């Protein structure tokens, strides 16, 4: 049963089965009561007409009331226990009685009161007749010549009940058949309706890491599945982009690590060829150490990117932090590098600016951009850092008057391991701006660059307050 409920097809079948079952049962019950009401109303109308006839046959002569029954004792009313009865009572005494009741001391109004019509002065009873048959009795009382007159007219319900019973038997037989037919039709419809979905996931199963370039043909799908196909294709796009990025990262990392490893190996091979002087050993060890430091920075940057890609920087873990503290810490960490190049760092910070984020990662992002502005600056140049509020956002501008960025390089400077022509001989890993961009975006921010060759670059960062 659980497997059926866990299946869409099974749930559709059960819902159709339950809906049709309830619908047919409710409709069958409704028709049953409608048929019974129509039959009883027909009998009631006939009895009402009979009472009116009996009432019209009452005659008054010399202050006496009599009934001439010769016109109505024919037919079923003349046959004993025929199921058609009448009785006329005058001041408690029987004035007339149908031959069908002759010899029976039977009270016609002894049953259950079904309805009362005060305007017509009629009461309707469901009772049991002289032959133990179900009957309907209509009682009409009125006054004539200050005398109480009560007319009873009754008729057997056996024929009507027989029709109702046949209808019940019909319902009992046909409703389950209809339910079964419609349920299996619903199962067939469910199978046909879900066939495109089956074809859809069969198509999905064929897509592997080797065939990530394949996509679901959206136009060929039913309207209900187009949204799912579009979402799935979007997921494949993101997966392919992630795989491509991973492949590119591995390839770039291998390439970047290959050069320093070659330097270290070459130095070691030279030192091991023959005995060297202390000065030669010292010089080679310095080269190996410098190369190792480059490798360490590269690995650290790669780990930072990997953590950012994994979503470790989540807004759920952000706290309210003072933006000035991030920038001051970044400037302090960059001072040593700035002093070596004779670069002057100037700041113009706004007071009481707080952002939601991670203090350490934002400091790292600003530091990477500031170090980039120092490295590609001219001797004795400057780096200006300014903060300004803009509505519900804060803008940070980091501007230098260095070498600038060529137009062809400007669109790629945030790509991983990308290094422009002017920076290929400079020390660095090519990951600093990529890390900065990823951190800013993780904080729901934006980063843009404006640059002009030989005049400098300006990085504009916008963060929500």
Tab-separated table of C-alpha atoms in Angstrom:
chain	number	residue	atom	x	y	z
A	1	UNK	CA	0.000	0.000	0.000
A	2	UNK	CA	2.855	2.362	0.839
A	3	UNK	CA	4.402	1.776	-2.585
A	4	UNK	CA	1.078	2.711	-4.201
A	5	UNK	CA	0.782	5.900	-2.154
A	6	UNK	CA	4.370	6.860	-2.994
A	7	UNK	CA	3.617	6.563	-6.714
A	8	UNK	CA	2.052	9.494	-8.579
A	9	UNK	CA	0.175	7.027	-10.749
A	10	UNK	CA	-1.066	5.175	-7.662
A	11	UNK	CA	-2.195	8.380	-5.978
A	12	UNK	CA	-3.986	9.526	-9.141
A	13	UNK	CA	-5.753	6.155	-9.358
A	14	UNK	CA	-6.816	6.283	-5.700
A	15	UNK	CA	-8.020	9.886	-5.969
A	16	UNK	CA	-10.050	9.101	-9.090
A	17	UNK	CA	-11.421	5.927	-7.469
A	18	UNK	CA	-12.429	7.727	-4.259
A	19	UNK	CA	-13.869	10.737	-6.084
A	20	UNK	CA	-15.967	8.664	-8.493
A	21	UNK	CA	-17.079	6.316	-5.699
A	22	UNK	CA	-18.266	9.153	-3.483
A	23	UNK	CA	-19.842	10.947	-6.458
A	24	UNK	CA	-21.803	7.878	-7.617
A	25	UNK	CA	-22.878	6.908	-4.095
A	26	UNK	CA	-24.038	10.429	-3.294
A	27	UNK	CA	-25.785	10.759	-6.646
A	28	UNK	CA	-27.375	7.322	-6.322
A	29	UNK	CA	-28.657	8.149	-2.837
A	30	UNK	CA	-29.978	11.479	-4.087
A	31	UNK	CA	-31.829	9.810	-6.973
A	32	UNK	CA	-33.223	7.214	-4.580
A	33	UNK	CA	-34.805	9.895	-2.390
A	34	UNK	CA	-36.034	11.788	-5.447
A	35	UNK	CA	-37.732	8.647	-6.832
A	36	UNK	CA	-39.279	7.844	-3.444
A	37	UNK	CA	-40.510	11.411	-3.091
A	38	UNK	CA	-42.028	11.397	-6.602
A	39	UNK	CA	-43.811	8.094	-5.986
A	40	UNK	CA	-45.152	9.178	-2.593
A	41	UNK	CA	-46.203	12.567	-3.982
A	42	UNK	CA	-48.081	10.795	-6.790
A	43	UNK	CA	-49.901	8.583	-4.272
A	44	UNK	CA	-50.622	11.574	-2.047
A	45	UNK	CA	-52.048	13.536	-4.980
A	46	UNK	CA	-54.337	10.617	-5.897
A	47	UNK	CA	-55.589	10.327	-2.336
A	48	UNK	CA	-56.201	14.057	-2.185
A	49	UNK	CA	-58.320	13.810	-5.332
A	50	UNK	CA	-60.256	10.886	-3.843
A	51	UNK	CA	-60.985	12.896	-0.694
A	52	UNK	CA	-62.317	15.771	-2.794
A	53	UNK	CA	-64.618	13.357	-4.614
A	54	UNK	CA	-65.897	11.924	-1.311
A	55	UNK	CA	-66.345	15.425	0.049
A	56	UNK	CA	-68.396	16.357	-3.003
A	57	UNK	CA	-70.652	13.309	-2.520
A	58	UNK	CA	-71.744	14.417	0.951
A	59	UNK	CA	-75.412	15.460	0.839
A	60	UNK	CA	-77.512	17.423	3.337
A	61	UNK	CA	-81.197	16.628	3.570
A	62	UNK	CA	-83.573	17.756	6.358
A	63	UNK	CA	-80.607	18.613	8.575
A	64	UNK	CA	-79.121	15.187	8.032
A	65	UNK	CA	-75.853	14.397	6.256
A	66	UNK	CA	-75.595	11.356	4.045
A	67	UNK	CA	-73.199	9.926	1.470
A	68	UNK	CA	-74.270	8.340	-1.756
A	69	UNK	CA	-71.406	5.915	-2.426
A	70	UNK	CA	-72.792	4.247	-5.477
A	71	UNK	CA	-70.431	6.096	-7.806
A	72	UNK	CA	-67.196	5.231	-6.047
A	73	UNK	CA	-67.583	1.688	-4.759
A	74	UNK	CA	-66.622	0.291	-8.110
A	75	UNK	CA	-63.171	-0.988	-8.986
A	76	UNK	CA	-60.471	-1.556	-6.392
A	77	UNK	CA	-62.525	-0.070	-3.531
A	78	UNK	CA	-65.064	-2.924	-3.889
A	79	UNK	CA	-62.462	-5.707	-3.497
A	80	UNK	CA	-61.664	-6.753	0.111
A	81	UNK	CA	-58.154	-5.839	1.207
A	82	UNK	CA	-57.333	-4.504	-2.238
A	83	UNK	CA	-55.016	-1.825	-0.917
A	84	UNK	CA	-57.504	0.966	-1.725
A	85	UNK	CA	-59.556	2.178	1.239
A	86	UNK	CA	-61.687	5.053	2.455
A	87	UNK	CA	-63.751	5.853	5.508
A	88	UNK	CA	-66.049	8.762	6.371
A	89	UNK	CA	-66.687	9.544	10.046
A	90	UNK	CA	-69.420	11.934	11.208
A	91	UNK	CA	-69.245	13.137	14.819
A	92	UNK	CA	-67.272	10.033	15.733
A	93	UNK	CA	-69.635	7.631	13.972
A	94	UNK	CA	-68.848	5.857	10.736
A	95	UNK	CA	-70.926	7.342	7.961
A	96	UNK	CA	-69.438	5.314	5.132
A	97	UNK	CA	-66.664	2.813	4.593
A	98	UNK	CA	-65.251	1.233	1.462
A	99	UNK	CA	-66.227	-2.410	0.809
A	100	UNK	CA	-62.492	-3.203	0.769
A	101	UNK	CA	-62.507	-2.551	4.564
A	102	UNK	CA	-65.750	-4.462	5.269
A	103	UNK	CA	-65.416	-6.746	8.266
A	104	UNK	CA	-62.111	-5.177	9.388
A	105	UNK	CA	-62.028	-3.160	12.588
A	106	UNK	CA	-59.032	-1.131	11.450
A	107	UNK	CA	-57.922	2.339	12.439
A	108	UNK	CA	-56.442	3.954	9.309
A	109	UNK	CA	-54.614	6.791	11.134
A	110	UNK	CA	-52.690	4.523	13.491
A	111	UNK	CA	-49.329	4.950	11.753
A	112	UNK	CA	-46.559	7.529	11.769
A	113	UNK	CA	-47.415	11.103	10.846
A	114	UNK	CA	-45.400	12.038	7.761
A	115	UNK	CA	-46.655	15.535	6.954
A	116	UNK	CA	-49.274	18.111	7.893
A	117	UNK	CA	-50.952	20.666	5.637
A	118	UNK	CA	-52.882	23.085	7.849
A	119	UNK	CA	-54.188	25.124	4.900
A	120	UNK	CA	-55.888	22.074	3.386
A	121	UNK	CA	-56.633	20.522	6.767
A	122	UNK	CA	-54.911	17.295	5.752
A	123	UNK	CA	-52.610	14.933	7.586
A	124	UNK	CA	-50.577	12.235	5.904
A	125	UNK	CA	-49.651	9.002	7.672
A	126	UNK	CA	-47.523	6.002	6.740
A	127	UNK	CA	-49.130	2.966	8.263
A	128	UNK	CA	-49.777	-0.751	7.830
A	129	UNK	CA	-52.965	-1.875	6.101
A	130	UNK	CA	-55.389	-4.680	6.924
A	131	UNK	CA	-53.359	-7.096	4.799
A	132	UNK	CA	-50.156	-6.018	6.584
A	133	UNK	CA	-49.178	-4.022	3.532
A	134	UNK	CA	-47.588	-0.562	3.775
A	135	UNK	CA	-50.132	2.143	3.071
A	136	UNK	CA	-50.357	5.900	2.876
A	137	UNK	CA	-53.318	7.498	4.594
A	138	UNK	CA	-54.558	11.034	4.023
A	139	UNK	CA	-56.882	12.376	6.734
A	140	UNK	CA	-59.069	15.416	6.025
A	141	UNK	CA	-61.255	16.902	8.766
A	142	UNK	CA	-63.748	19.753	8.396
A	143	UNK	CA	-67.129	20.995	9.688
A	144	UNK	CA	-70.509	20.873	8.030
A	145	UNK	CA	-73.784	21.868	9.726
A	146	UNK	CA	-71.852	22.209	13.001
A	147	UNK	CA	-70.843	18.611	12.736
A	148	UNK	CA	-67.317	17.190	12.652
A	149	UNK	CA	-66.517	15.254	9.522
A	150	UNK	CA	-63.340	13.207	9.017
A	151	UNK	CA	-62.549	11.557	5.703
A	152	UNK	CA	-59.826	8.923	5.418
A	153	UNK	CA	-58.397	7.842	2.086
A	154	UNK	CA	-55.674	5.201	1.928
A	155	UNK	CA	-53.701	3.406	-0.702
A	156	UNK	CA	-51.156	0.602	-0.645
A	157	UNK	CA	-47.505	1.519	-1.208
A	158	UNK	CA	-46.489	-1.979	-2.267
A	159	UNK	CA	-46.309	-1.130	-5.976
A	160	UNK	CA	-44.348	2.071	-5.332
A	161	UNK	CA	-42.017	0.336	-2.885
A	162	UNK	CA	-41.457	-2.418	-5.431
A	163	UNK	CA	-40.305	0.210	-7.942
A	164	UNK	CA	-38.037	1.751	-5.300
A	165	UNK	CA	-36.587	-1.656	-4.369
A	166	UNK	CA	-35.884	-2.452	-8.008
A	167	UNK	CA	-34.127	0.898	-8.283
A	168	UNK	CA	-32.047	0.090	-5.167
A	169	UNK	CA	-31.068	-3.262	-6.655
A	170	UNK	CA	-30.118	-1.494	-9.868
A	171	UNK	CA	-27.967	0.963	-7.941
A	172	UNK	CA	-26.308	-1.819	-5.919
A	173	UNK	CA	-25.408	-3.689	-9.103
A	174	UNK	CA	-24.497	-0.829	-11.430
A	175	UNK	CA	-22.664	1.579	-9.100
A	176	UNK	CA	-19.783	-0.844	-8.322
A	177	UNK	CA	-19.566	-1.714	-12.028
A	178	UNK	CA	-19.406	1.961	-12.990
A	179	UNK	CA	-16.856	2.608	-10.236
A	180	UNK	CA	-14.664	-0.229	-11.501
A	181	UNK	CA	-14.951	0.883	-15.128
A	182	UNK	CA	-14.214	4.527	-14.367
A	183	UNK	CA	-11.400	3.583	-11.959
A	184	UNK	CA	-9.651	1.487	-14.604
A	185	UNK	CA	-10.274	4.253	-17.115
A	186	UNK	CA	-8.663	6.626	-14.621
A	187	UNK	CA	-5.694	4.266	-14.262
A	188	UNK	CA	-5.303	4.200	-18.035
A	189	UNK	CA	-5.559	8.005	-18.184
A	190	UNK	CA	-2.969	8.298	-15.393
A	191	UNK	CA	-0.584	6.024	-17.288
A	192	UNK	CA	-1.067	7.968	-20.502
A	193	UNK	CA	-0.729	11.308	-18.702
A	194	UNK	CA	2.497	10.277	-16.967
A	195	UNK	CA	4.058	8.748	-20.069
A	196	UNK	CA	5.804	12.040	-21.022
A	197	UNK	CA	7.235	12.186	-17.499
A	198	UNK	CA	8.549	8.632	-17.867
A	199	UNK	CA	10.156	9.594	-21.167
A	200	UNK	CA	11.547	12.704	-19.470
A	201	UNK	CA	13.367	10.846	-16.696
A	202	UNK	CA	14.530	8.185	-19.190
A	203	UNK	CA	16.146	11.029	-21.083
A	204	UNK	CA	17.666	12.375	-17.871
A	205	UNK	CA	19.195	8.997	-16.976
A	206	UNK	CA	21.259	9.116	-20.167
A	207	UNK	CA	22.968	12.372	-19.149
A	208	UNK	CA	26.237	11.749	-17.286
A	209	UNK	CA	29.323	13.782	-16.410
A	210	UNK	CA	30.634	12.876	-19.859
A	211	UNK	CA	27.542	14.239	-21.647
A	212	UNK	CA	26.810	17.370	-19.622
A	213	UNK	CA	26.561	19.342	-22.844
A	214	UNK	CA	23.278	17.610	-23.760
A	215	UNK	CA	19.973	19.333	-22.956
A	216	UNK	CA	16.286	18.444	-22.789
A	217	UNK	CA	14.335	19.655	-25.832
A	218	UNK	CA	11.871	22.035	-24.151
A	219	UNK	CA	9.668	22.620	-27.209
A	220	UNK	CA	9.010	18.883	-27.545
A	221	UNK	CA	7.722	18.545	-23.977
A	222	UNK	CA	4.077	18.882	-22.837
A	223	UNK	CA	3.165	22.256	-21.361
A	224	UNK	CA	3.135	20.847	-17.798
A	225	UNK	CA	6.722	19.563	-18.099
A	226	UNK	CA	8.250	22.534	-19.905
A	227	UNK	CA	8.926	24.363	-16.629
A	228	UNK	CA	10.590	21.256	-15.171
A	229	UNK	CA	12.668	20.777	-18.342
A	230	UNK	CA	13.681	24.445	-18.288
A	231	UNK	CA	14.741	24.188	-14.621
A	232	UNK	CA	16.635	20.967	-15.299
A	233	UNK	CA	18.475	22.538	-18.229
A	234	UNK	CA	19.338	25.480	-16.000
A	235	UNK	CA	20.732	23.072	-13.401
A	236	UNK	CA	22.784	21.349	-16.112
A	237	UNK	CA	24.130	24.749	-17.192
A	238	UNK	CA	25.214	25.473	-13.622
A	239	UNK	CA	26.733	22.003	-13.223
A	240	UNK	CA	28.590	22.275	-16.513
A	241	UNK	CA	29.872	25.693	-15.535
A	242	UNK	CA	31.026	24.297	-12.178
A	243	UNK	CA	32.715	21.307	-13.842
A	244	UNK	CA	34.364	23.518	-16.437
A	245	UNK	CA	35.517	25.873	-13.693
A	246	UNK	CA	36.899	22.943	-11.727
A	247	UNK	CA	38.706	21.565	-14.763
A	248	UNK	CA	40.098	25.003	-15.566
A	249	UNK	CA	41.143	25.480	-11.939
A	250	UNK	CA	42.972	22.145	-11.897
A	251	UNK	CA	44.640	22.860	-15.222
A	252	UNK	CA	45.619	26.397	-14.207
A	253	UNK	CA	46.818	25.255	-10.783
A	254	UNK	CA	48.911	22.515	-12.378
A	255	UNK	CA	50.403	25.042	-14.750
A	256	UNK	CA	51.069	27.631	-12.024
A	257	UNK	CA	52.614	25.067	-9.669
A	258	UNK	CA	54.707	23.505	-12.419
A	259	UNK	CA	56.982	26.529	-12.779
A	260	UNK	CA	57.988	26.951	-9.089
A	261	UNK	CA	58.404	23.207	-8.728
A	262	UNK	CA	60.688	23.227	-11.749
A	263	UNK	CA	62.708	26.054	-10.193
A	264	UNK	CA	63.089	24.160	-6.913
A	265	UNK	CA	64.024	20.918	-8.679
A	266	UNK	CA	66.546	22.667	-10.923
A	267	UNK	CA	68.218	24.374	-7.961
A	268	UNK	CA	68.414	21.115	-6.062
A	269	UNK	CA	69.893	19.290	-9.078
A	270	UNK	CA	72.552	22.002	-9.500
A	271	UNK	CA	73.490	21.875	-5.817
A	272	UNK	CA	73.784	18.097	-5.876
A	273	UNK	CA	76.059	17.952	-8.930
A	274	UNK	CA	79.154	18.933	-6.893
A	275	UNK	CA	80.196	20.625	-3.710
A	276	UNK	CA	79.336	24.324	-3.584
A	277	UNK	CA	80.505	27.243	-1.565
A	278	UNK	CA	78.542	28.565	1.353
A	279	UNK	CA	77.530	31.611	-0.655
A	280	UNK	CA	76.153	29.421	-3.463
A	281	UNK	CA	74.218	27.270	-1.026
A	282	UNK	CA	72.819	30.367	0.671
A	283	UNK	CA	71.800	31.991	-2.607
A	284	UNK	CA	70.075	28.799	-3.810
A	285	UNK	CA	68.246	28.333	-0.516
A	286	UNK	CA	66.931	31.898	-0.731
A	287	UNK	CA	65.648	31.171	-4.233
A	288	UNK	CA	63.982	27.944	-3.040
A	289	UNK	CA	62.445	29.758	-0.076
A	290	UNK	CA	61.066	32.550	-2.276
A	291	UNK	CA	59.655	29.999	-4.709
A	292	UNK	CA	58.108	28.035	-1.820
A	293	UNK	CA	56.475	31.220	-0.534
A	294	UNK	CA	54.948	31.771	-3.962
A	295	UNK	CA	53.610	28.209	-3.951
A	296	UNK	CA	52.183	28.681	-0.455
A	297	UNK	CA	50.383	31.876	-1.484
A	298	UNK	CA	49.005	30.111	-4.555
A	299	UNK	CA	47.729	27.179	-2.479
A	300	UNK	CA	46.225	29.529	0.120
A	301	UNK	CA	44.412	31.455	-2.592
A	302	UNK	CA	43.139	28.235	-4.163
A	303	UNK	CA	41.835	27.077	-0.791
A	304	UNK	CA	40.075	30.421	-0.320
A	305	UNK	CA	38.353	30.050	-3.681
A	306	UNK	CA	37.393	26.462	-2.903
A	307	UNK	CA	35.795	27.547	0.371
A	308	UNK	CA	33.893	30.336	-1.380
A	309	UNK	CA	32.714	27.946	-4.101
A	310	UNK	CA	31.457	25.489	-1.483
A	311	UNK	CA	29.156	28.138	-0.017
A	312	UNK	CA	30.926	28.287	3.331
A	313	UNK	CA	30.322	32.055	3.326
A	314	UNK	CA	26.591	32.162	4.075
A	315	UNK	CA	24.467	35.199	4.918
A	316	UNK	CA	22.958	33.147	7.757
A	317	UNK	CA	26.273	33.488	9.587
A	318	UNK	CA	26.759	37.213	8.933
A	319	UNK	CA	26.928	39.726	11.767
A	320	UNK	CA	26.728	43.508	11.836
A	321	UNK	CA	30.273	44.857	11.502
A	322	UNK	CA	31.767	48.386	11.218
A	323	UNK	CA	32.979	48.910	7.647
A	324	UNK	CA	35.741	51.277	8.761
A	325	UNK	CA	37.364	48.497	10.834
A	326	UNK	CA	37.643	46.316	7.722
A	327	UNK	CA	39.208	49.071	5.660
A	328	UNK	CA	41.605	50.207	8.423
A	329	UNK	CA	42.791	46.634	8.957
A	330	UNK	CA	43.292	46.182	5.204
A	331	UNK	CA	45.325	49.405	4.955
A	332	UNK	CA	47.469	48.372	7.939
A	333	UNK	CA	48.252	44.996	6.351
A	334	UNK	CA	49.177	46.685	3.051
A	335	UNK	CA	51.460	49.346	4.585
A	336	UNK	CA	54.654	47.265	4.344
A	337	UNK	CA	54.120	46.656	0.621
A	338	UNK	CA	53.244	50.324	0.091
A	339	UNK	CA	56.399	51.531	1.879
A	340	UNK	CA	58.584	49.361	-0.373
A	341	UNK	CA	57.165	51.051	-3.460
A	342	UNK	CA	56.941	54.506	-1.930
A	343	UNK	CA	53.149	54.478	-2.355
A	344	UNK	CA	51.032	56.870	-0.301
A	345	UNK	CA	47.671	55.505	0.927
A	346	UNK	CA	45.008	58.111	1.721
A	347	UNK	CA	41.607	57.349	3.245
A	348	UNK	CA	38.347	59.282	3.491
A	349	UNK	CA	36.004	57.171	5.620
A	350	UNK	CA	32.392	57.841	6.551
A	351	UNK	CA	31.342	57.569	10.175
A	352	UNK	CA	28.907	55.046	11.593
A	353	UNK	CA	28.732	52.791	8.544
A	354	UNK	CA	27.772	49.215	9.380
A	355	UNK	CA	27.246	46.304	7.014
A	356	UNK	CA	26.078	42.731	7.437
A	357	UNK	CA	28.915	40.359	6.684
A	358	UNK	CA	32.036	38.526	7.750
A	359	UNK	CA	34.819	40.751	9.081
A	360	UNK	CA	37.771	38.561	8.038
A	361	UNK	CA	36.618	37.848	4.484
A	362	UNK	CA	35.674	41.469	3.761
A	363	UNK	CA	39.076	42.553	5.078
A	364	UNK	CA	40.688	39.996	2.731
A	365	UNK	CA	38.692	41.321	-0.251
A	366	UNK	CA	39.667	44.948	0.402
A	367	UNK	CA	43.304	43.936	1.026
A	368	UNK	CA	43.516	42.125	-2.311
A	369	UNK	CA	42.236	45.175	-4.172
A	370	UNK	CA	44.507	47.575	-2.271
A	371	UNK	CA	47.570	45.348	-2.853
A	372	UNK	CA	46.655	45.177	-6.534
A	373	UNK	CA	46.533	49.016	-6.625
A	374	UNK	CA	49.983	49.166	-4.959
A	375	UNK	CA	51.645	46.557	-7.196
A	376	UNK	CA	50.567	48.166	-10.434
A	377	UNK	CA	51.264	51.710	-9.347
A	378	UNK	CA	54.146	53.977	-10.398
A	379	UNK	CA	56.961	54.800	-7.966
A	380	UNK	CA	55.818	57.447	-5.529
A	381	UNK	CA	52.210	57.011	-6.610
A	382	UNK	CA	49.112	57.090	-4.433
A	383	UNK	CA	46.075	54.984	-3.518
A	384	UNK	CA	42.911	56.797	-2.456
A	385	UNK	CA	40.176	55.016	-0.495
A	386	UNK	CA	36.831	56.775	-0.060
A	387	UNK	CA	33.524	55.674	1.509
A	388	UNK	CA	30.104	57.230	0.832
A	389	UNK	CA	26.514	56.340	1.712
A	390	UNK	CA	23.929	56.053	-1.070
A	391	UNK	CA	20.478	55.408	0.363
A	392	UNK	CA	20.376	51.872	1.666
A	393	UNK	CA	23.801	51.078	0.242
A	394	UNK	CA	27.397	52.115	0.842
A	395	UNK	CA	29.980	52.749	-1.877
A	396	UNK	CA	33.719	52.075	-1.471
A	397	UNK	CA	36.060	53.529	-4.068
A	398	UNK	CA	39.690	52.325	-4.265
A	399	UNK	CA	41.570	54.436	-6.824
A	400	UNK	CA	45.194	54.520	-7.922
A	401	UNK	CA	47.245	56.577	-10.425
A	402	UNK	CA	49.303	53.652	-11.688
A	403	UNK	CA	49.734	51.878	-15.004
A	404	UNK	CA	46.066	51.250	-15.616
A	405	UNK	CA	44.438	48.279	-17.340
A	406	UNK	CA	44.249	47.692	-21.065
A	407	UNK	CA	40.779	47.512	-22.575
A	408	UNK	CA	41.142	43.865	-23.606
A	409	UNK	CA	42.214	42.886	-20.079
A	410	UNK	CA	39.568	44.845	-18.196
A	411	UNK	CA	36.774	42.330	-18.883
A	412	UNK	CA	38.895	39.390	-17.685
A	413	UNK	CA	40.678	40.698	-14.603
A	414	UNK	CA	38.224	38.913	-12.273
A	415	UNK	CA	38.787	35.544	-14.004
A	416	UNK	CA	40.827	33.003	-12.091
A	417	UNK	CA	44.549	32.933	-12.864
A	418	UNK	CA	44.130	35.645	-15.455
A	419	UNK	CA	47.061	38.013	-15.640
A	420	UNK	CA	47.222	40.833	-18.138
A	421	UNK	CA	50.208	41.478	-20.354
A	422	UNK	CA	51.499	44.194	-18.045
A	423	UNK	CA	51.352	41.931	-14.970
A	424	UNK	CA	52.913	38.743	-16.283
A	425	UNK	CA	56.331	39.682	-14.958
A	426	UNK	CA	54.928	40.826	-11.598
A	427	UNK	CA	54.857	38.696	-8.476
A	428	UNK	CA	51.408	37.227	-7.776
A	429	UNK	CA	49.074	34.265	-8.264
A	430	UNK	CA	46.396	35.780	-10.501
A	431	UNK	CA	43.689	34.882	-7.951
A	432	UNK	CA	43.511	38.001	-5.762
A	433	UNK	CA	40.812	39.851	-7.702
A	434	UNK	CA	38.860	36.613	-8.275
A	435	UNK	CA	38.737	36.068	-4.516
A	436	UNK	CA	37.751	39.693	-3.908
A	437	UNK	CA	34.928	39.484	-6.467
A	438	UNK	CA	33.607	36.213	-4.981
A	439	UNK	CA	33.594	37.668	-1.454
A	440	UNK	CA	31.812	40.861	-2.528
A	441	UNK	CA	29.144	38.880	-4.410
A	442	UNK	CA	28.675	36.570	-1.402
A	443	UNK	CA	27.804	39.733	0.550
A	444	UNK	CA	25.147	40.644	-2.075
A	445	UNK	CA	27.397	43.390	-3.371
A	446	UNK	CA	28.760	44.573	-6.701
A	447	UNK	CA	32.278	45.323	-7.901
A	448	UNK	CA	33.144	47.254	-11.067
A	449	UNK	CA	36.333	48.680	-12.499
A	450	UNK	CA	37.109	51.835	-14.486
A	451	UNK	CA	40.570	52.228	-15.902
A	452	UNK	CA	42.679	54.164	-18.374
A	453	UNK	CA	46.120	53.081	-19.467
A	454	UNK	CA	48.951	55.133	-17.891
A	455	UNK	CA	46.456	57.069	-15.749
A	456	UNK	CA	45.304	54.494	-13.210
A	457	UNK	CA	42.365	52.340	-12.188
A	458	UNK	CA	39.334	52.787	-9.941
A	459	UNK	CA	37.477	49.882	-8.295
A	460	UNK	CA	33.930	50.723	-7.237
A	461	UNK	CA	32.393	48.416	-4.620
A	462	UNK	CA	28.769	48.645	-3.502
A	463	UNK	CA	27.452	46.817	-0.416
A	464	UNK	CA	23.988	46.801	1.169
A	465	UNK	CA	23.811	48.455	4.567
